[in-house]
Amino acid sequence: MTNEDKQRQMVDSSPEPVDTKQISTNATQVTVPDKEDLLIRNLFLYTSKQEAAIQAGYSQSFAKSGLYAKLRTKRIQDKIRDYAIANDMLDIPIILAMETRA
């Protein structure tokens, strides 16, 4: 058997790539919130918006430069409002201040 035949046999017998989506759907299902949801939750936990973003998994550079634009979008404002309503947090002073600025 030549080296070329050995390589071909190795390639032919190698396992198929694993689809990570298939693994996650066949395993015990765990809901992992996305970064945006973590950011919204963290806004209520941290006094600094930048720290909330970093703890949610955003980069430090995004937390310094892109965060404020993201927070001003209507979609994010709506998600923040929905989170506050769902968790009965509308009377928290920081939320009242955010509502008046929106």
XYZ file of N, CA, C and O in Angstrom, residues 9-89:
324
model
N -7.173 6.286 2.784
C -7.911 5.429 3.701
C -8.181 6.164 5.024
O -9.265 6.060 5.583
N -7.199 6.945 5.502
C -7.383 7.703 6.739
C -8.486 8.742 6.573
O -9.317 8.930 7.452
N -8.491 9.413 5.438
C -9.503 10.434 5.186
C -10.874 9.782 5.092
O -11.857 10.269 5.650
N -10.956 8.651 4.391
C -12.233 7.967 4.225
C -12.776 7.433 5.551
O -13.984 7.371 5.745
N -11.911 7.070 6.487
C -12.377 6.483 7.745
C -12.500 7.509 8.868
O -12.911 7.168 9.966
N -12.173 8.768 8.604
C -12.273 9.775 9.651
C -13.739 10.067 9.940
O -14.584 10.013 9.053
N -14.051 10.359 11.199
C -15.453 10.606 11.546
C -15.965 11.886 10.908
O -15.206 12.792 10.605
N -17.271 11.923 10.727
C -17.911 13.111 10.184
C -17.811 14.238 11.203
O -17.788 13.995 12.405
N -17.756 15.486 10.761
C -17.735 16.596 11.706
C -19.008 16.587 12.548
O -20.088 16.257 12.075
N -18.859 16.937 13.794
C -19.988 16.932 14.714
C -20.707 18.260 14.609
O -20.085 19.314 14.650
N -22.009 18.199 14.481
C -22.837 19.405 14.443
C -23.146 19.801 15.877
O -23.845 19.081 16.588
N -22.599 20.926 16.310
C -22.775 21.325 17.707
C -24.232 21.614 18.030
O -24.662 21.420 19.149
N -25.012 22.034 17.059
C -26.433 22.270 17.309
C -27.122 20.960 17.660
O -27.972 20.901 18.520
N -26.721 19.882 16.965
C -27.314 18.585 17.226
C -26.986 18.132 18.647
O -27.842 17.611 19.342
N -25.785 18.371 19.087
C -25.398 17.989 20.436
C -26.222 18.764 21.453
O -26.747 18.194 22.388
N -26.351 20.038 21.244
C -27.069 20.848 22.223
C -28.560 20.523 22.244
O -29.189 20.618 23.276
N -29.127 20.071 21.138
C -30.550 19.752 21.152
C -30.808 18.358 21.697
O -31.889 18.089 22.196
N -29.816 17.465 21.604
C -29.993 16.115 22.123
C -29.633 16.018 23.599
O -30.041 15.086 24.273
N -28.873 16.945 24.106
C -28.479 16.932 25.507
C -29.583 17.552 26.347
O -30.575 18.049 25.833
N -29.396 17.523 27.644
C -30.341 18.186 28.532
C -30.400 19.650 28.141
O -29.387 20.313 28.031
N -31.595 20.148 27.941
C -31.722 21.512 27.454
C -31.507 22.513 28.579
O -32.114 22.412 29.633
N -30.611 23.413 28.335
C -30.314 24.493 29.265
C -30.453 25.783 28.493
O -29.870 25.939 27.429
N -31.244 26.684 29.002
C -31.409 27.968 28.332
C -30.278 28.889 28.756
O -30.117 29.173 29.938
N -29.497 29.299 27.799
C -28.395 30.215 28.060
C -28.785 31.560 27.471
O -28.992 31.674 26.268
N -28.919 32.571 28.326
C -29.303 33.877 27.787
C -28.211 34.439 26.889
O -27.026 34.203 27.108
N -28.615 35.154 25.867
C -27.623 35.771 25.000
C -27.031 37.003 25.686
O -27.490 37.428 26.743
N -26.007 37.554 25.073
C -25.313 38.697 25.680
C -26.240 39.873 25.900
O -26.131 40.573 26.903
N -27.155 40.073 24.983
C -28.066 41.203 25.101
C -28.961 41.055 26.338
O -29.173 42.003 27.086
N -29.481 39.849 26.551
C -30.315 39.613 27.727
C -29.502 39.757 29.019
O -29.996 40.292 30.006
N -28.267 39.258 28.986
C -27.401 39.421 30.159
C -27.104 40.890 30.423
O -27.079 41.333 31.577
N -26.882 41.641 29.362
C -26.629 43.070 29.512
C -27.811 43.749 30.192
O -27.635 44.519 31.139
N -28.992 43.456 29.738
C -30.184 44.087 30.309
C -30.324 43.719 31.783
O -30.580 44.577 32.623
N -30.125 42.450 32.101
C -30.181 42.044 33.513
C -29.105 42.758 34.321
O -29.354 43.276 35.407
N -27.901 42.824 33.766
C -26.779 43.440 34.480
C -26.956 44.935 34.682
O -26.410 45.498 35.626
N -27.708 45.575 33.817
C -27.961 47.005 34.007
C -28.661 47.267 35.335
O -28.517 48.331 35.925
N -29.406 46.289 35.810
C -30.101 46.421 37.086
C -29.225 45.998 38.263
O -29.554 46.282 39.408
N -28.121 45.306 37.983
C -27.263 44.788 39.047
C -26.027 45.634 39.314
O -25.535 45.662 40.433
N -25.508 46.280 38.280
C -24.262 47.035 38.400
C -24.554 48.529 38.316
O -25.457 48.952 37.608
N -23.759 49.299 39.019
C -23.946 50.753 38.966
C -23.354 51.355 37.697
O -23.749 52.436 37.289
N -22.415 50.669 37.082
C -21.773 51.154 35.862
C -22.322 50.403 34.655
O -22.349 49.164 34.633
N -22.738 51.142 33.635
C -23.214 50.515 32.402
C -22.087 49.751 31.716
O -22.304 48.688 31.145
N -20.877 50.304 31.788
C -19.734 49.623 31.178
C -19.455 48.296 31.870
O -19.202 47.290 31.208
N -19.510 48.266 33.179
C -19.284 47.028 33.916
C -20.378 46.013 33.597
O -20.116 44.825 33.448
N -21.611 46.481 33.473
C -22.724 45.593 33.108
C -22.463 44.941 31.752
O -22.698 43.740 31.578
N -21.961 45.712 30.810
C -21.671 45.183 29.474
C -20.521 44.183 29.504
O -20.601 43.111 28.892
N -19.470 44.500 30.215
C -18.310 43.608 30.294
C -18.706 42.293 30.960
O -18.355 41.206 30.494
N -19.477 42.372 32.030
C -19.912 41.163 32.727
C -20.880 40.331 31.871
O -21.002 39.125 32.073
N -21.531 40.958 30.914
C -22.432 40.247 30.007
C -21.666 39.572 28.873
O -22.240 38.796 28.113
N -20.377 39.883 28.737
C -19.566 39.238 27.712
C -19.151 40.134 26.571
O -18.523 39.689 25.613
N -19.481 41.413 26.636
C -19.041 42.346 25.605
C -17.596 42.737 25.874
O -17.128 42.711 27.015
N -16.903 43.128 24.836
C -15.513 43.539 24.986
C -15.439 44.892 25.695
O -16.390 45.667 25.686
N -14.272 45.136 26.267
C -14.074 46.408 26.966
C -14.149 47.572 25.978
O -14.703 48.624 26.302
N -13.645 47.379 24.774
C -13.695 48.465 23.795
C -15.144 48.762 23.386
O -15.511 49.918 23.209
N -15.977 47.720 23.253
C -17.384 47.958 22.937
C -18.070 48.664 24.097
O -18.874 49.577 23.895
N -17.742 48.242 25.313
C -18.364 48.851 26.496
C -18.042 50.337 26.577
O -18.845 51.123 27.069
N -16.875 50.722 26.060
C -16.488 52.134 26.105
C -17.017 52.924 24.917
O -17.296 54.113 25.043
N -17.154 52.277 23.753
C -17.484 53.064 22.564
C -18.858 52.777 21.969
O -19.528 53.698 21.527
N -19.311 51.535 21.940
C -20.553 51.219 21.237
C -21.763 51.015 22.117
O -22.892 50.945 21.631
N -21.539 50.941 23.406
C -22.614 50.611 24.326
C -23.731 51.651 24.342
O -24.912 51.318 24.286
N -23.371 52.903 24.392
C -24.385 53.954 24.532
C -25.293 54.018 23.311
O -26.493 54.241 23.433
N -24.735 53.801 22.137
C -25.565 53.779 20.931
C -26.529 52.600 20.982
O -27.701 52.728 20.604
N -26.060 51.463 21.457
C -26.912 50.278 21.569
C -28.040 50.527 22.566
O -29.190 50.168 22.316
N -27.735 51.143 23.685
C -28.742 51.388 24.721
C -29.802 52.390 24.284
O -30.897 52.404 24.831
N -29.495 53.196 23.304
C -30.446 54.219 22.857
C -31.408 53.703 21.790
O -32.357 54.397 21.441
N -31.185 52.484 21.286
C -32.094 51.953 20.264
C -33.449 51.624 20.882
O -33.541 51.242 22.056
N -34.483 51.775 20.101
C -35.839 51.518 20.592
C -36.003 50.069 21.029
O -36.635 49.787 22.048
N -35.415 49.153 20.289
C -35.545 47.729 20.613
C -34.969 47.426 21.991
O -35.595 46.742 22.799
N -33.807 47.974 22.288
C -33.178 47.733 23.595
C -33.961 48.446 24.691
O -34.183 47.899 25.770
N -34.401 49.668 24.416
C -35.218 50.384 25.396
C -36.482 49.590 25.733
O -36.868 49.505 26.897
N -37.101 48.999 24.713
C -38.294 48.187 24.942
C -37.964 46.946 25.767
O -38.731 46.561 26.656
N -36.825 46.319 25.471
C -36.433 45.129 26.237
C -36.130 45.480 27.693
O -36.470 44.722 28.600
N -35.519 46.628 27.915
C -35.239 47.076 29.286
C -36.562 47.315 30.017
O -36.741 46.879 31.160
N -37.472 47.981 29.346
C -38.782 48.263 29.949
C -39.522 46.961 30.258
O -40.082 46.797 31.345
N -39.504 46.013 29.322
C -40.173 44.726 29.538
C -39.545 43.961 30.711
O -40.251 43.354 31.508
N -38.218 44.004 30.800
C -37.537 43.339 31.913
C -37.934 43.981 33.236
O -38.213 43.286 34.218
N -37.982 45.295 33.267
C -38.342 46.000 34.493
C -39.781 45.683 34.896
O -40.059 45.451 36.075
N -40.676 45.628 33.937
C -42.072 45.307 34.233
C -42.192 43.873 34.731
O -42.852 43.602 35.736
N -41.537 42.948 34.036
C -41.620 41.533 34.408
C -41.053 41.265 35.796
O -41.489 40.346 36.483
N -40.088 42.064 36.214
C -39.438 41.853 37.504
C -39.860 42.874 38.547
O -39.209 43.012 39.583
N -40.945 43.596 38.253
C -41.521 44.571 39.180
C -40.465 45.557 39.693
O -40.289 45.752 40.886
N -39.763 46.183 38.753
C -38.672 47.088 39.093
C -38.918 48.512 38.623
O -37.998 49.311 38.554
